[in-house]
Backbone as ProteinMPNN parsed JSONL, in Angstrom:
{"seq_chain_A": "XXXXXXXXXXXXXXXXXXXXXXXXXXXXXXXXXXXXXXXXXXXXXXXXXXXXXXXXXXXXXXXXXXXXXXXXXXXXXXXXXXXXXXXXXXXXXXXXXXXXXXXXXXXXXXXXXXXXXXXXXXXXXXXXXXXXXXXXXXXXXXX", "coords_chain_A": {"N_chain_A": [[91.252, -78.033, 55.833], [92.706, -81.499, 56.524], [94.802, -82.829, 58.645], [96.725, -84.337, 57.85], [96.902, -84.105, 54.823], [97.597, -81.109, 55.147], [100.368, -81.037, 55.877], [101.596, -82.53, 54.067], [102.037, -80.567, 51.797], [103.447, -79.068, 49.711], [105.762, -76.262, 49.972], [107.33, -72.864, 48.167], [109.753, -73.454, 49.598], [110.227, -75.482, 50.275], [109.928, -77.204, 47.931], [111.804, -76.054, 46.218], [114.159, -76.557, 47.922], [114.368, -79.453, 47.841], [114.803, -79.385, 44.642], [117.158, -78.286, 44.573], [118.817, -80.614, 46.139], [119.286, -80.533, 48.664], [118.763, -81.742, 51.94], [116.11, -82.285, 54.228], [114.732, -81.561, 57.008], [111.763, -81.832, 58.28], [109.928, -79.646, 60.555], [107.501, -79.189, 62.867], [104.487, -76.986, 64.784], [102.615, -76.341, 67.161], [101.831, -73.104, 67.106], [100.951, -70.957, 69.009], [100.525, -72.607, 70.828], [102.907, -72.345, 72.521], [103.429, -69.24, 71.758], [103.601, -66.726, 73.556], [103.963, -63.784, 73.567], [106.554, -64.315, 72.581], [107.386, -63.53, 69.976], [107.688, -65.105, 66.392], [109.891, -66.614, 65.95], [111.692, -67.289, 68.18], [109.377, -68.177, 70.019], [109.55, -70.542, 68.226], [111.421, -71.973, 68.442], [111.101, -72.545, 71.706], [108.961, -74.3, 71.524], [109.799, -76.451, 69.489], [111.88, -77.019, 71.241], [114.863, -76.641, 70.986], [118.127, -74.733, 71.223], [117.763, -71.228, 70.851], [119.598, -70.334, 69.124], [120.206, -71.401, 67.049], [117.842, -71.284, 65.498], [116.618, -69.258, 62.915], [115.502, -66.336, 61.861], [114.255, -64.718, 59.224], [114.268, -61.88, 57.663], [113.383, -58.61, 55.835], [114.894, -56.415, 54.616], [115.257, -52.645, 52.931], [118.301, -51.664, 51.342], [119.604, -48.767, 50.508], [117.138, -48.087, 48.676], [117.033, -50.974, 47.333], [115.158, -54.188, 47.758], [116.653, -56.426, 50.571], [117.31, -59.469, 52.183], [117.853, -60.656, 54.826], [119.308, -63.163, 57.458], [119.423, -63.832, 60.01], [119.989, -65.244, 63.585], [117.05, -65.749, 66.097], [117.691, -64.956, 68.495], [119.05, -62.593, 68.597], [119.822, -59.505, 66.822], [119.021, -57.738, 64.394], [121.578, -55.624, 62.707], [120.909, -52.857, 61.11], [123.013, -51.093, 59.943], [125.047, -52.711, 59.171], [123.989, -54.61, 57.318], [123.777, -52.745, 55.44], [126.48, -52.08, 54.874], [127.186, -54.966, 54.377], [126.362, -55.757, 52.102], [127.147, -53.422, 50.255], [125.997, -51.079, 50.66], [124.622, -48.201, 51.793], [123.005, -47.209, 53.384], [120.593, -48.285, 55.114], [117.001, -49.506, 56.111], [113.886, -51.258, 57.328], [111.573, -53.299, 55.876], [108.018, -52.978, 55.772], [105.809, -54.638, 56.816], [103.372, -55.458, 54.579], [104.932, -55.313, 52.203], [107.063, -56.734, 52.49], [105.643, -58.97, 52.376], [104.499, -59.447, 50.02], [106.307, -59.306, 48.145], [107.927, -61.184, 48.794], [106.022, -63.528, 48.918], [105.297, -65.05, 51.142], [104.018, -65.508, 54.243], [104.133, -62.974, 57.192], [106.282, -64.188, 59.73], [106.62, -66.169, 58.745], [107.804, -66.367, 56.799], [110.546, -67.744, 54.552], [113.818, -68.056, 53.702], [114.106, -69.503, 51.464], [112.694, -70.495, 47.932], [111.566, -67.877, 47.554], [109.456, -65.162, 45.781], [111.315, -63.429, 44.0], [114.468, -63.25, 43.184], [116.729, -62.139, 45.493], [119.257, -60.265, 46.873], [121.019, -61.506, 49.393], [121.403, -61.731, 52.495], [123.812, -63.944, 55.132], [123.59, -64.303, 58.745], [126.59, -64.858, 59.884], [127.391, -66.28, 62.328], [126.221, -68.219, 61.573], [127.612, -70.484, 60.399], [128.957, -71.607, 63.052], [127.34, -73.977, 63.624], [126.451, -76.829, 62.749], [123.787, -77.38, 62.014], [121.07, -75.96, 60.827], [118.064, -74.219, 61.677], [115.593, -72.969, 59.39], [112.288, -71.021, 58.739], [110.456, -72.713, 55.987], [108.026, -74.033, 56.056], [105.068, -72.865, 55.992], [103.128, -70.666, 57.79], [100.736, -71.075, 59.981], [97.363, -69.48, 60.147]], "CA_chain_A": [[92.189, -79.017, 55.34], [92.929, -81.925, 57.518], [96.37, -82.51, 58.843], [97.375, -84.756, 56.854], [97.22, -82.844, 53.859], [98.955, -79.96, 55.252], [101.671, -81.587, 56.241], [102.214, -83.089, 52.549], [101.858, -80.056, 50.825], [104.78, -78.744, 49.645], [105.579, -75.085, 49.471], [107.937, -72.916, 47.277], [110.688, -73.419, 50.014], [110.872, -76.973, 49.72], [110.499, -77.543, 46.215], [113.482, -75.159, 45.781], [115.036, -77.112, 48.31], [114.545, -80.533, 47.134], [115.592, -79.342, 43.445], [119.042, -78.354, 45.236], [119.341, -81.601, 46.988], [119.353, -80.028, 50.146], [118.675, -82.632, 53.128], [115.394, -81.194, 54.665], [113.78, -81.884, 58.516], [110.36, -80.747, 58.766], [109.818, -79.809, 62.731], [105.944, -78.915, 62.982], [104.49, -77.186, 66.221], [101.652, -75.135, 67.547], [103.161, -71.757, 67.214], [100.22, -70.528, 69.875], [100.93, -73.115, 72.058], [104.214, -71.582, 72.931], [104.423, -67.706, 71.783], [103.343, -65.968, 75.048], [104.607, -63.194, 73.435], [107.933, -64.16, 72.403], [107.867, -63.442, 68.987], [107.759, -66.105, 65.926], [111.391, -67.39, 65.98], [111.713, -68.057, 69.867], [108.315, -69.279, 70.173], [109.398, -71.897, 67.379], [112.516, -72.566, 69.587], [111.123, -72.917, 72.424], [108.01, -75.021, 70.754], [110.71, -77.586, 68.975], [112.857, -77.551, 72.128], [116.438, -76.48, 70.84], [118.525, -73.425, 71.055], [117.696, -70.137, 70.024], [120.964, -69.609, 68.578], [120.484, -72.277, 65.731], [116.695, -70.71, 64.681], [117.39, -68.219, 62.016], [114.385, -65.731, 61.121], [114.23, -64.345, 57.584], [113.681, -60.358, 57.64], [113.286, -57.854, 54.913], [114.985, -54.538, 54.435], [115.626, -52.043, 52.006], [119.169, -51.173, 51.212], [119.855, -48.091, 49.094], [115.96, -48.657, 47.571], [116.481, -52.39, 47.009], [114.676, -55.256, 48.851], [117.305, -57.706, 50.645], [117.37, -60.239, 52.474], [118.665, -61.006, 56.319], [118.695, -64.322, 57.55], [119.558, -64.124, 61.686], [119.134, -66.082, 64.771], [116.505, -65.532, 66.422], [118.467, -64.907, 69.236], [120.154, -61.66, 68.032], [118.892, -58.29, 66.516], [119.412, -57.664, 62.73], [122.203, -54.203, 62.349], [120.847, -52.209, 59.93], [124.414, -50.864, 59.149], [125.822, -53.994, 58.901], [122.88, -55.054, 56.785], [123.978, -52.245, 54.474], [127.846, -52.721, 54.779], [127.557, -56.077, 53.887], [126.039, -55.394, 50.788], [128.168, -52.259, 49.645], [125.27, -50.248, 50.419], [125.243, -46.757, 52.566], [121.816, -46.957, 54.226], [118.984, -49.809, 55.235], [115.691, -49.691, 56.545], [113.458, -52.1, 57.102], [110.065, -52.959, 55.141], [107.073, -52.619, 56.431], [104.795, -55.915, 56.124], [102.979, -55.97, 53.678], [105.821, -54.973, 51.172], [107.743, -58.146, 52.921], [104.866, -60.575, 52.112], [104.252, -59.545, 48.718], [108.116, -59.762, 47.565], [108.35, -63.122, 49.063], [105.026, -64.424, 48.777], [105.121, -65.54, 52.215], [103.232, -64.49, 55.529], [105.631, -62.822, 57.823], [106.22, -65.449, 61.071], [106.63, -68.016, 58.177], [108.827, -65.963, 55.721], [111.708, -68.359, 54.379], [114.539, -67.561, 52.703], [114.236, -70.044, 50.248], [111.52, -70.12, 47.336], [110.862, -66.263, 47.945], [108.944, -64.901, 44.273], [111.937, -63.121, 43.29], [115.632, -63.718, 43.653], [116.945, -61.025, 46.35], [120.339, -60.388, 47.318], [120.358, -62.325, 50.787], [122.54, -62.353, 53.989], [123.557, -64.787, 56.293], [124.726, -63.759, 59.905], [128.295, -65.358, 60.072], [126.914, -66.855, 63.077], [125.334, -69.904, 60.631], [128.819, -71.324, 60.265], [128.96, -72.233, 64.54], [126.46, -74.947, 63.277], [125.843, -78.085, 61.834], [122.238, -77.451, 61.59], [120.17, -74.291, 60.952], [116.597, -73.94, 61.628], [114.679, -71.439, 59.247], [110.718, -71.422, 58.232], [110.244, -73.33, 54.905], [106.518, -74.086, 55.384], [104.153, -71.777, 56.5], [102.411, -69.99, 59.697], [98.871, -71.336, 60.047], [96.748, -68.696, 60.484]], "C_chain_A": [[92.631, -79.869, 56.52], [94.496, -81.877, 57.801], [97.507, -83.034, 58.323], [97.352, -84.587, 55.438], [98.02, -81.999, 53.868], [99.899, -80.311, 55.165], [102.606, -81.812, 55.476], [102.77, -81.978, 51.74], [102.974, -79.008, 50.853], [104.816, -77.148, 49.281], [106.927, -74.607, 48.54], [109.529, -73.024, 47.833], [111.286, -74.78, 49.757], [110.877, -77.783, 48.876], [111.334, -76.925, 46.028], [114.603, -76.327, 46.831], [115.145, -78.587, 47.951], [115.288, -80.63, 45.563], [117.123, -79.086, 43.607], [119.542, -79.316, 45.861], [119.763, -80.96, 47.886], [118.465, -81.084, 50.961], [117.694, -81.691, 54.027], [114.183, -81.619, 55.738], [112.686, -81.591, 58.2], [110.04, -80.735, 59.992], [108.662, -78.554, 62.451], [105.635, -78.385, 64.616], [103.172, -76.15, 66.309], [102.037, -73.819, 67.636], [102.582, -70.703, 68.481], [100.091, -71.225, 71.061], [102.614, -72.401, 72.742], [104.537, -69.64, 72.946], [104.322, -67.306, 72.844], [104.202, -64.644, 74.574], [106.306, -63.162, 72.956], [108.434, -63.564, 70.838], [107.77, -65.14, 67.841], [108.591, -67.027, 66.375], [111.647, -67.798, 67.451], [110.659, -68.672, 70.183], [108.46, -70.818, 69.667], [110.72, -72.672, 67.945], [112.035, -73.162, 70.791], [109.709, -74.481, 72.812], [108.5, -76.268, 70.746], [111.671, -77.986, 70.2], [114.238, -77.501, 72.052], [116.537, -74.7, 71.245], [118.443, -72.567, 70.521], [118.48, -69.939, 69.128], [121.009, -70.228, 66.879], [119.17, -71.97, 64.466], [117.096, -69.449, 64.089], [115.902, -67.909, 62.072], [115.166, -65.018, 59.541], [113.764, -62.701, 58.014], [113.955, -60.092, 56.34], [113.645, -56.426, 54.692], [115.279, -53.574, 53.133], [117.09, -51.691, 52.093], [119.531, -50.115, 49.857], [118.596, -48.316, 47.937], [115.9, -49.969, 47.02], [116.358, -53.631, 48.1], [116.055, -55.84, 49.025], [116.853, -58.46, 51.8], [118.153, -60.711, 53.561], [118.153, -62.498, 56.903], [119.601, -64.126, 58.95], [119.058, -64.705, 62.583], [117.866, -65.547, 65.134], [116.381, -64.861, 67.986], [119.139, -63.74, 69.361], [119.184, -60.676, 67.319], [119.556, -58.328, 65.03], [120.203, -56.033, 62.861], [122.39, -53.997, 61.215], [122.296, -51.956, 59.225], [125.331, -51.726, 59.203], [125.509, -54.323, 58.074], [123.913, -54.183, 55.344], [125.697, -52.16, 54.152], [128.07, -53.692, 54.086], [127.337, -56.32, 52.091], [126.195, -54.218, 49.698], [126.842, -51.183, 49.472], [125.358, -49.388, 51.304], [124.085, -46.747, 53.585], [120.776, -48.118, 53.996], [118.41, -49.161, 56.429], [115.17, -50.859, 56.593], [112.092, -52.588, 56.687], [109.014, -53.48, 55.806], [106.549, -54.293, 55.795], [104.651, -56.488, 55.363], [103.531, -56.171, 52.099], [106.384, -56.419, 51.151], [106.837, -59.801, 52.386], [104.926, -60.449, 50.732], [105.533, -59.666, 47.577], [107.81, -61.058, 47.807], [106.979, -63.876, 48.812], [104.565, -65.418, 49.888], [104.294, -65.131, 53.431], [104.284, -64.309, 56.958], [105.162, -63.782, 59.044], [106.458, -66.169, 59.763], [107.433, -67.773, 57.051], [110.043, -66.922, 55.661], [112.997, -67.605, 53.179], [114.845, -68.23, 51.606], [112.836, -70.264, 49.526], [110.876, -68.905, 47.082], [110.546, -66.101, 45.658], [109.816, -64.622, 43.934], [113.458, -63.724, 43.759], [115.925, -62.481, 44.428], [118.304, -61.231, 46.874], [119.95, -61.095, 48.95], [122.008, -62.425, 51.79], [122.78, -63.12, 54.853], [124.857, -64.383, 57.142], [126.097, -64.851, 60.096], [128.315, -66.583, 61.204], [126.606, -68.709, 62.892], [126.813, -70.744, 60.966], [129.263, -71.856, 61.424], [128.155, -73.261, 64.489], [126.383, -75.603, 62.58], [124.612, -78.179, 60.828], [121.324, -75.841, 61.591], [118.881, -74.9, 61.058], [115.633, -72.371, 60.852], [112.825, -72.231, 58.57], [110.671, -71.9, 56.809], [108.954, -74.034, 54.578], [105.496, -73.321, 55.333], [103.231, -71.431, 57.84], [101.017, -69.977, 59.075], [98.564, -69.889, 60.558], [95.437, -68.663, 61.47]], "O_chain_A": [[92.953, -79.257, 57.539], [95.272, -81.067, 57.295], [98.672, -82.641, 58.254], [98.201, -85.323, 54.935], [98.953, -81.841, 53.081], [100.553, -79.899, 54.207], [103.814, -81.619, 55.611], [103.773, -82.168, 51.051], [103.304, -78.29, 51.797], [104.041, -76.715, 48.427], [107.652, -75.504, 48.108], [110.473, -72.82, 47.071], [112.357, -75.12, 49.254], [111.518, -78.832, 48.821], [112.007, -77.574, 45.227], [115.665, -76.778, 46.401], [116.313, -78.911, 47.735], [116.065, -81.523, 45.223], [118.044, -79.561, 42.943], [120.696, -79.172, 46.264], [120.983, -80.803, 47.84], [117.327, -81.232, 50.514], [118.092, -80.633, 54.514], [113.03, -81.922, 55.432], [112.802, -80.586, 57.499], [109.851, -81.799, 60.583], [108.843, -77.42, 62.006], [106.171, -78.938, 65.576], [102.923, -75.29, 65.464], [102.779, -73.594, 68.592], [103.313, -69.834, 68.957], [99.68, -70.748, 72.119], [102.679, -72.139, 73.943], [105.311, -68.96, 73.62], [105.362, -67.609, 73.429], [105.203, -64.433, 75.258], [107.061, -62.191, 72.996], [109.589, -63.227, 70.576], [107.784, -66.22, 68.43], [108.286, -68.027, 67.024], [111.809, -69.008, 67.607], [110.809, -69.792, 70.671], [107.972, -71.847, 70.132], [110.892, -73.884, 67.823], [112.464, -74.287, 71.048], [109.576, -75.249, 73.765], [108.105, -77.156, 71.502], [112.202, -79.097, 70.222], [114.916, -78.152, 72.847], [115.689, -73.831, 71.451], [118.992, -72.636, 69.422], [118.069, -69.283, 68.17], [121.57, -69.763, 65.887], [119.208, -72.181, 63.254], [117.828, -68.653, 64.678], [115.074, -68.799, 62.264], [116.315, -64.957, 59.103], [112.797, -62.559, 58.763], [114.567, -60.883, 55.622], [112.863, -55.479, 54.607], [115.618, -54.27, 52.175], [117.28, -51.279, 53.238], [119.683, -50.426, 48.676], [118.78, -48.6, 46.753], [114.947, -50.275, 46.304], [117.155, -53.95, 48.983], [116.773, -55.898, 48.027], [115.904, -57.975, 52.416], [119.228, -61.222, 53.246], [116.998, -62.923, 56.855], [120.781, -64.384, 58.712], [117.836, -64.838, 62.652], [117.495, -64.7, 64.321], [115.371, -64.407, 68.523], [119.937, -63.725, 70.298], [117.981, -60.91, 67.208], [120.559, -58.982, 64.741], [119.402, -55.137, 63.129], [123.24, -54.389, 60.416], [122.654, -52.497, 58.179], [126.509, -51.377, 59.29], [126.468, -54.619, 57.361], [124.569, -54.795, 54.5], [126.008, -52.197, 52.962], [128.94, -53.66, 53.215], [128.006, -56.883, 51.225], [125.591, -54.092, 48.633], [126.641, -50.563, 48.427], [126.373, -49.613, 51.964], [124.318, -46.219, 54.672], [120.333, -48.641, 52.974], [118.937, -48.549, 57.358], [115.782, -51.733, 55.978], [111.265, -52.074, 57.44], [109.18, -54.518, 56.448], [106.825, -54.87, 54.743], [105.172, -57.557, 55.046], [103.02, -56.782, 51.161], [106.287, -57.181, 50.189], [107.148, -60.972, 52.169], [105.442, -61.399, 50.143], [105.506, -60.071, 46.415], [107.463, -61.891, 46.971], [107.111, -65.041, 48.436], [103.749, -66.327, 49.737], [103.888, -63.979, 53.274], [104.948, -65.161, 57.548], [103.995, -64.082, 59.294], [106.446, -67.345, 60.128], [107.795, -68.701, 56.328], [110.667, -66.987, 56.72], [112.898, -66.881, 52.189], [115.67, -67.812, 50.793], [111.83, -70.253, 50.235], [109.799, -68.825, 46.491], [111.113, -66.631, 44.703], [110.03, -65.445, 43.044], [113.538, -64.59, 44.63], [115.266, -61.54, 43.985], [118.564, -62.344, 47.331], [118.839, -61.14, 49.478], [123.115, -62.957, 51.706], [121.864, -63.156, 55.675], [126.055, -64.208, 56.915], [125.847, -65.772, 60.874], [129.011, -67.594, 61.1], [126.69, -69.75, 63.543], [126.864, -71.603, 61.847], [130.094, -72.736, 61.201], [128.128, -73.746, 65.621], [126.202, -75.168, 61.442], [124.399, -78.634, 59.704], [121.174, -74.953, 62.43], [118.636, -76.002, 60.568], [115.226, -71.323, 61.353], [112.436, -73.335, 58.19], [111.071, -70.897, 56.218], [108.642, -74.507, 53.485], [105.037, -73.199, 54.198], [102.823, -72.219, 58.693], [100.427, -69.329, 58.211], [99.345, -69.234, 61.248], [94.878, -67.595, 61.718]]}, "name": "protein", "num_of_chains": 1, "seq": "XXXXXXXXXXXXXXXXXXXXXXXXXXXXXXXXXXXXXXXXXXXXXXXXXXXXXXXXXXXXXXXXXXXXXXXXXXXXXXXXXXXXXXXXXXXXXXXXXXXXXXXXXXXXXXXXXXXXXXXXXXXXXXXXXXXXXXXXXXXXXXX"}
């Protein structure tokens, strides 16, 4: 597919977000020109050129046997028992892969928290609200 194609083609993050009138950047980047190991979410920071603090990743854990939904910097570690606190639950884990892609329908590095197949309870670190602007994945990780 050339690149201008990709580029166009809309996935289920930003048709959900366009039907919400949500106001929506697209910031494109080599994600292999940059990781050197850093991980998705800092690679795509340090890729785009802003602060870690404002890139959110999307994770996946179980709380009490049901999928949710963590949305943290990239910058910062996800606490399980916070995870499950926040959501009046007693115990979280976190899911393995391929569990994570097939809930969301996404490929992890490119998991968004919006558009995911099902609806999933969902967290956002407190953190979001120090910002104007968030950065999370809403198109997808070339492969």
């Amino acid at each position: 597919m050339n690149d201008r194609r990709r580029a166009s083609a809309a996935t289920p993050a930003l048709v959900h977000l366009a039907k919400a009138g949500v106001p929506v950047i697209i910031h494109e980047f080599d994600p292999g020109a940059s990781d050197a190991g850093l991980g998705y979410g800092r690679a795509a920071a340090v890729a785009l050129g802003v602060d870690e603090h404002i890139v959110f990743k999307t994770l996946l854990a179980s709380v009490d046997g049901a999928p949710t939904v963590a949305v943290v910097p990239v910058a910062g570690n996800l606490s399980l028992k916070d995870l499950a606190a926040a959501t009046g639950g007693k115990r979280a884990s976190m899911l393995d892969v391929a569990t994570a892609q097939r809930i969301t329908g996404y490929v992890v590095g490119g998991i968004s928290p919006f558009g995911q197949r099902k609806r999933l309870p969902t967290v956002l670190d407190d953190s979001a609200l120090e910002h104007a602007t968030l950065l999370v994945s809403a198109r997808r990780r070339w492969l």
